[in-house]
CSV table of C-alpha atoms in Angstrom, one decimal:
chain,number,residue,atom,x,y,z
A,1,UNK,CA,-120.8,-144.2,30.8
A,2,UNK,CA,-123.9,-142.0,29.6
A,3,UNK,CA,-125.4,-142.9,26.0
A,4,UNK,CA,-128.1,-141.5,24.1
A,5,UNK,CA,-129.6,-142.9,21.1
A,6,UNK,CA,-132.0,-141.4,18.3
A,7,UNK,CA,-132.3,-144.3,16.2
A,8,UNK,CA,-134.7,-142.0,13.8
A,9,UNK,CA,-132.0,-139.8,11.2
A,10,UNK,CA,-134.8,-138.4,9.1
A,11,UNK,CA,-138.3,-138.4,9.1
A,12,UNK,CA,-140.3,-136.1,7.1
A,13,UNK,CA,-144.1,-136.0,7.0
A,14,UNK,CA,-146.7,-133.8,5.7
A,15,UNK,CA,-148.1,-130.2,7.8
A,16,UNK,CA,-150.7,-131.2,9.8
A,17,UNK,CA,-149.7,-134.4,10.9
A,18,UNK,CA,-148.2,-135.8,14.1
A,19,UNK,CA,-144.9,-136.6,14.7
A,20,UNK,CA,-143.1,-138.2,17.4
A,21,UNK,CA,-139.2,-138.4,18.0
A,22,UNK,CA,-137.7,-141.1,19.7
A,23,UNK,CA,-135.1,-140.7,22.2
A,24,UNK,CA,-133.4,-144.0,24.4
A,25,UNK,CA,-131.2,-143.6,26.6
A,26,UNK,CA,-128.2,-145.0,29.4
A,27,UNK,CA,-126.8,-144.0,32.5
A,28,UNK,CA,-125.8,-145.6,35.6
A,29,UNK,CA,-127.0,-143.0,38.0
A,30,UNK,CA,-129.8,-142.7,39.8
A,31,UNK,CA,-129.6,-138.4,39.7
A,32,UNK,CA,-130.0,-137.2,35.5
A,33,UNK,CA,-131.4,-134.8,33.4
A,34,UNK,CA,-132.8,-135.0,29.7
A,35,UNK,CA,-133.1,-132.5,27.3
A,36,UNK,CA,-134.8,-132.0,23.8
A,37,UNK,CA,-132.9,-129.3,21.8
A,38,UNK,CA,-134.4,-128.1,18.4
A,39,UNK,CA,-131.0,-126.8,16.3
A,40,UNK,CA,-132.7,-124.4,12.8
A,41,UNK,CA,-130.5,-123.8,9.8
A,42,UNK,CA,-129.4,-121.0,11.6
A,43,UNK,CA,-127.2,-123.1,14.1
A,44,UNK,CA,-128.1,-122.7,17.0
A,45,UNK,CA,-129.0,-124.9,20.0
A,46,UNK,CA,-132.7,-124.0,20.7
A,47,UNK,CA,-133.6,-125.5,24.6
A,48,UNK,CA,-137.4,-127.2,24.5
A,49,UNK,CA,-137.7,-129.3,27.7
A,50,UNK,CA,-135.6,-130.4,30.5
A,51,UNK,CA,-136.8,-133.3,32.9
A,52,UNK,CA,-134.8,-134.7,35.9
A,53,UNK,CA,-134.7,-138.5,36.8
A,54,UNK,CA,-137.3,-137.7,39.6
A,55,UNK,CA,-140.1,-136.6,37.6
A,56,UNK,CA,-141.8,-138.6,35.6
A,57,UNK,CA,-144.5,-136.3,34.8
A,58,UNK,CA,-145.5,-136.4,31.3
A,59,UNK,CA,-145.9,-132.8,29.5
A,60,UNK,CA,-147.5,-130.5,26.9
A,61,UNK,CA,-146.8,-127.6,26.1
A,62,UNK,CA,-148.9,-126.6,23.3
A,63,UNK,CA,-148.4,-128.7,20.4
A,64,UNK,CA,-146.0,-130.7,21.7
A,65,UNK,CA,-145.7,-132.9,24.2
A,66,UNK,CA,-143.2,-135.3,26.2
A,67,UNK,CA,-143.0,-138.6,27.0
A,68,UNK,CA,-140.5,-139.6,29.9
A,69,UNK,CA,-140.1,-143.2,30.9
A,70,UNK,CA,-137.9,-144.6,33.3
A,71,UNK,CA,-138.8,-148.2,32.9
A,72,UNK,CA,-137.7,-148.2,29.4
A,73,UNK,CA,-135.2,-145.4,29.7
A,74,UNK,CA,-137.1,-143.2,26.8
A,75,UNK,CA,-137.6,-139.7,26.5
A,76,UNK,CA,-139.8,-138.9,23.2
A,77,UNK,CA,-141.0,-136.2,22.0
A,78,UNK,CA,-144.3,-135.4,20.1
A,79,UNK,CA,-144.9,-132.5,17.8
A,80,UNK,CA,-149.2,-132.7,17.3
A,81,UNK,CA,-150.5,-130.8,13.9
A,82,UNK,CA,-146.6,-130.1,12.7
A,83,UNK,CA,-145.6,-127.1,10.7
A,84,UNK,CA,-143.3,-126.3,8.1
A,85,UNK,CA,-141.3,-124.1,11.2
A,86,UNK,CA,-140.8,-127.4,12.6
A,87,UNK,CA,-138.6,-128.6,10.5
A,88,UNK,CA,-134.7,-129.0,11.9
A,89,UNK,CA,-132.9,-131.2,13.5
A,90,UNK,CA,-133.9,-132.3,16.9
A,91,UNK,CA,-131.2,-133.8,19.5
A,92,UNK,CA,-131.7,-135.0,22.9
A,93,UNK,CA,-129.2,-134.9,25.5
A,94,UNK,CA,-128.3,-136.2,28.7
A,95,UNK,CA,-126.2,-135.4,31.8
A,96,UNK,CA,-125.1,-137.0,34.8
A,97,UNK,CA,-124.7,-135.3,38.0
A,98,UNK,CA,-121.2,-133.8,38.2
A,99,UNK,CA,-118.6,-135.5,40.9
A,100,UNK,CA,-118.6,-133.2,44.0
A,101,UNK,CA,-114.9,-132.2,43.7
A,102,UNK,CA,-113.7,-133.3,40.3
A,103,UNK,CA,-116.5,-131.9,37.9
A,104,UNK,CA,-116.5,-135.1,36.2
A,105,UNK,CA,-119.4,-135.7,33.9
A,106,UNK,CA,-120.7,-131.8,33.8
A,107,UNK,CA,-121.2,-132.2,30.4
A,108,UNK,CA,-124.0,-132.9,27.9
A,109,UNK,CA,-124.3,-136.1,26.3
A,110,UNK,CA,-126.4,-135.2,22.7
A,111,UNK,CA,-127.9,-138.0,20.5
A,112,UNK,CA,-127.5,-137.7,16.6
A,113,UNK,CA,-129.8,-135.9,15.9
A,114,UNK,CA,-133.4,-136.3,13.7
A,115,UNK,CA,-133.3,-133.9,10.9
A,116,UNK,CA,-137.5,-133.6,10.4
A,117,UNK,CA,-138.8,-132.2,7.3
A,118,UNK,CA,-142.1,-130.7,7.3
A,119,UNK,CA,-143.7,-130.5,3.6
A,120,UNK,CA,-146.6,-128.1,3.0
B,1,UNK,CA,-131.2,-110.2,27.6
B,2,UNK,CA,-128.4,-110.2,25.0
B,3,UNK,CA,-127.7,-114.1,24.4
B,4,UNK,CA,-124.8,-116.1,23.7
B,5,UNK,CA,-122.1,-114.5,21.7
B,6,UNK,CA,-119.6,-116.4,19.5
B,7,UNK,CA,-117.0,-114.1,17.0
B,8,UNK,CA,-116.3,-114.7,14.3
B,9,UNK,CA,-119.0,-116.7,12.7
B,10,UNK,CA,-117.2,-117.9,10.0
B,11,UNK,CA,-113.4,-118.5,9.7
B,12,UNK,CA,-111.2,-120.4,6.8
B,13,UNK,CA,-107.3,-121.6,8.1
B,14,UNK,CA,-104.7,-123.0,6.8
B,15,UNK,CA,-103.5,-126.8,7.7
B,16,UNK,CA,-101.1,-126.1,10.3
B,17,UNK,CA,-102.2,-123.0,11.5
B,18,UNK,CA,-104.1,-122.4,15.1
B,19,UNK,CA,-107.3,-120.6,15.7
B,20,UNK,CA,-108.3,-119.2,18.9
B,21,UNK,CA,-112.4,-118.9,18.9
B,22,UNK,CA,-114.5,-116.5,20.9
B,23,UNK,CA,-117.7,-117.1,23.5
B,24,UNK,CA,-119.3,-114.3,25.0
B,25,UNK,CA,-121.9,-116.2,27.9
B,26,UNK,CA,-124.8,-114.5,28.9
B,27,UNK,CA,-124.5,-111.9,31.9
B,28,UNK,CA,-124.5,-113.8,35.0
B,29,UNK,CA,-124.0,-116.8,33.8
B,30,UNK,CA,-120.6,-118.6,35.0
B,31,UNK,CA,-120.6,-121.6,33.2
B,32,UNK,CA,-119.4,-122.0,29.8
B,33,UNK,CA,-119.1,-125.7,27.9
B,34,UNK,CA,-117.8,-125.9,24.3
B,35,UNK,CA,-119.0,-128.4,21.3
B,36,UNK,CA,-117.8,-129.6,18.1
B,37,UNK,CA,-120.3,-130.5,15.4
B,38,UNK,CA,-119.3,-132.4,12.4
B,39,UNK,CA,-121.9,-134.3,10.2
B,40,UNK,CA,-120.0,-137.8,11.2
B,41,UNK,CA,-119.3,-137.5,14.8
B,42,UNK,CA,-122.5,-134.8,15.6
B,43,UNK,CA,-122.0,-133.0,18.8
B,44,UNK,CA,-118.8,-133.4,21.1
B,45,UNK,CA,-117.9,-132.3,24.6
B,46,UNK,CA,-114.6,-130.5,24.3
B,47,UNK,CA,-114.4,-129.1,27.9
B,48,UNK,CA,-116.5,-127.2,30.3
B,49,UNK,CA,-115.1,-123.9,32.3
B,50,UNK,CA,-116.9,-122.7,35.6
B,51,UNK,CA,-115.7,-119.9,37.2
B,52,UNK,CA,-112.1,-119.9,35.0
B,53,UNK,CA,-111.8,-123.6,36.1
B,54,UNK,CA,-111.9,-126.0,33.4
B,55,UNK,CA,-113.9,-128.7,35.0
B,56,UNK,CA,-114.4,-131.3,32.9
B,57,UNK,CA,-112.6,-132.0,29.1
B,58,UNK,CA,-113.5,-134.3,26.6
B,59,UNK,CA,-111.8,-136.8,24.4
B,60,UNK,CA,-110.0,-134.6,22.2
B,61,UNK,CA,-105.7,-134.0,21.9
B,62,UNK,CA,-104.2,-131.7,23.8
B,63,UNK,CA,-104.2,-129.3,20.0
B,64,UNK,CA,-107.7,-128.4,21.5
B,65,UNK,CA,-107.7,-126.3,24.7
B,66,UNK,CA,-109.4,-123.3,26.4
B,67,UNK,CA,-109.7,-120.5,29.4
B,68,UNK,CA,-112.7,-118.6,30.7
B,69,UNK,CA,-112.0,-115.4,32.0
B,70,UNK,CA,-113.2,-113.1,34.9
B,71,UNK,CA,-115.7,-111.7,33.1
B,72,UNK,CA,-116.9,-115.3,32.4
B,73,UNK,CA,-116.0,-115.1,28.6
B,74,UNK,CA,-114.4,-117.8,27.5
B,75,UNK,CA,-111.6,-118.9,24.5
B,76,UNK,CA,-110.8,-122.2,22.6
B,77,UNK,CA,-107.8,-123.0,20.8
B,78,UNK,CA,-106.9,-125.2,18.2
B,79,UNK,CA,-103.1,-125.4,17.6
B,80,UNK,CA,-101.6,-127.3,14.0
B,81,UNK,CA,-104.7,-127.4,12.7
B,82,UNK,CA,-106.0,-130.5,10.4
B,83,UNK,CA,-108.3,-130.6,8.3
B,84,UNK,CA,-110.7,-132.9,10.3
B,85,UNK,CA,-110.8,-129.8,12.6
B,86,UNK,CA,-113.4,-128.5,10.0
B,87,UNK,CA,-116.5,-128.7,11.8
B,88,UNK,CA,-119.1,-126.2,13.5
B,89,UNK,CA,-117.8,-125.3,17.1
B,90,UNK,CA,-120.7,-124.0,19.6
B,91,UNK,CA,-120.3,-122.6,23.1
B,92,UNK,CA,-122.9,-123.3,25.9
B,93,UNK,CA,-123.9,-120.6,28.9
B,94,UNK,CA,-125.8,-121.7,32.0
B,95,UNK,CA,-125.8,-120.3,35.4
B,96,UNK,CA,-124.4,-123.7,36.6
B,97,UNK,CA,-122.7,-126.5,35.3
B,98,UNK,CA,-124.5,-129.2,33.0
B,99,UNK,CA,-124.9,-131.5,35.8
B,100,UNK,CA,-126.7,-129.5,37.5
B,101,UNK,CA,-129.9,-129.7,35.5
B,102,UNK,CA,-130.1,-125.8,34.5
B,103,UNK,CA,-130.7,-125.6,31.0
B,104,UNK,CA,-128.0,-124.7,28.1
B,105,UNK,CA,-128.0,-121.3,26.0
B,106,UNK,CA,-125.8,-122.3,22.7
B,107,UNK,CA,-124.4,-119.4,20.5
B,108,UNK,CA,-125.1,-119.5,16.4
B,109,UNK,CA,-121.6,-121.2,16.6
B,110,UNK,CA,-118.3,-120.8,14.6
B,111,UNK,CA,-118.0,-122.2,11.7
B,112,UNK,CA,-114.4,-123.7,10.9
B,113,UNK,CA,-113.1,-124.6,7.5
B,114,UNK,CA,-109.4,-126.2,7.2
B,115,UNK,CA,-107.9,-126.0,3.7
């Protein structure tokens, strides 16, 4: 069964500083996906990053950047210099590649959530 | 492109009552998931529709269930409704299924309240 944990509930930190958002997670198979989602007041789920079990590739993308390791099945997220947009709550998610006939497991697998305040 | 579309926003039921809840995906896409969101569970898998097939359907009673249309839109029910139905529900569009590794569009979501 797929698991994803965010041990981190809230974090909040001061504008300018760096952040990082932890993100373990399970699966038995070998084919995945991770996501990091960024969810506003407003509601919605707002995609940031998607990395497949294949590619190990660490990112940035601006101010933030990604940290994907297989080895310790972790997929954390850094915000560098944060600002007060940052702040909502941050899931990441998981899914398993679907059965060929079923569909089984064509579904996203979310974490808790972080909730990050950002303070001027 | 116009995103994902969800009516209404806001709706307030009865215990007892049903509810049927709208998803508009965005054009082209043909896959359409729905989530619940409540501050103890957080985000669910309710059941995922790809080309009107339901696909996949989480662990919810049979109260809770769905149908995408030709068009792609897609509808959830909730039949008898309790009031731990109150939560936010949001709808997912991707060109293909989760599993497939394209990434999710969510809707603003609609928020339920059971009285």
């Amino acid at each position: 069964a797929q698991k994803v944990t965010q041990a981190q509930t809230e974090i909040s930190v001061v504008e300018k500083e760096d952040v990082t958002l932890d993100c373990v997670y399970e699966t038995r198979d070998t084919t995945y996906y991770l996501f990091w989602y960024k969810q506003p007041p407003s509601g919605e789920l707002v995609f940031l990053i998607r990395r497949n079990s294949f590619d190990e590739q660490n990112e940035i993308s601006g101010r933030y950047s990604w940290n994907f390791q297989k080895s310790t099945s972790s997929f954390n997220f850094t915000i560098t210099a944060s600002q007060v947009v940052d702040s909502a709550v941050y899931f990441c998610a998981l899914s398993e590649a679907p059965h060929p006939s079923t569909g089984a497991n064509s579904k996203l697998t979310f974490g808790k959530g972080i909730t990050l305040s950002v303070r001027p | 492109k116009a995103g994902v579309t969800q009516t209404p926003r806001y709706l307030i039921k009865t215990r007892g009552q049903q509810v049927t809840l709208s998803c508009s995906p965005i054009s082209g896409h043909r896959s359409v998931s729905w989530y619940q969101q409540t501050p103890g569970q957080g985000l669910q898998f309710l059941f995922e529709y790809f080309s009107e097939t339901q696909r996949n359907k989480g662990n919810f009673p049979g109260r809770f269930s769905g149908r995408q249309f030709s068009n792609s839109r897609s509808e959830m029910n909730v039949s008898t409704l309790e009031l731990g139905d109150s939560a936010l529900y949001l709808c997912a569009s991707s060109q293909e299924p989760p599993g497939y590794g394209t990434e999710a569009f969510f809707g603003q979501g609609t928020r339920l309240t059971v009285v």
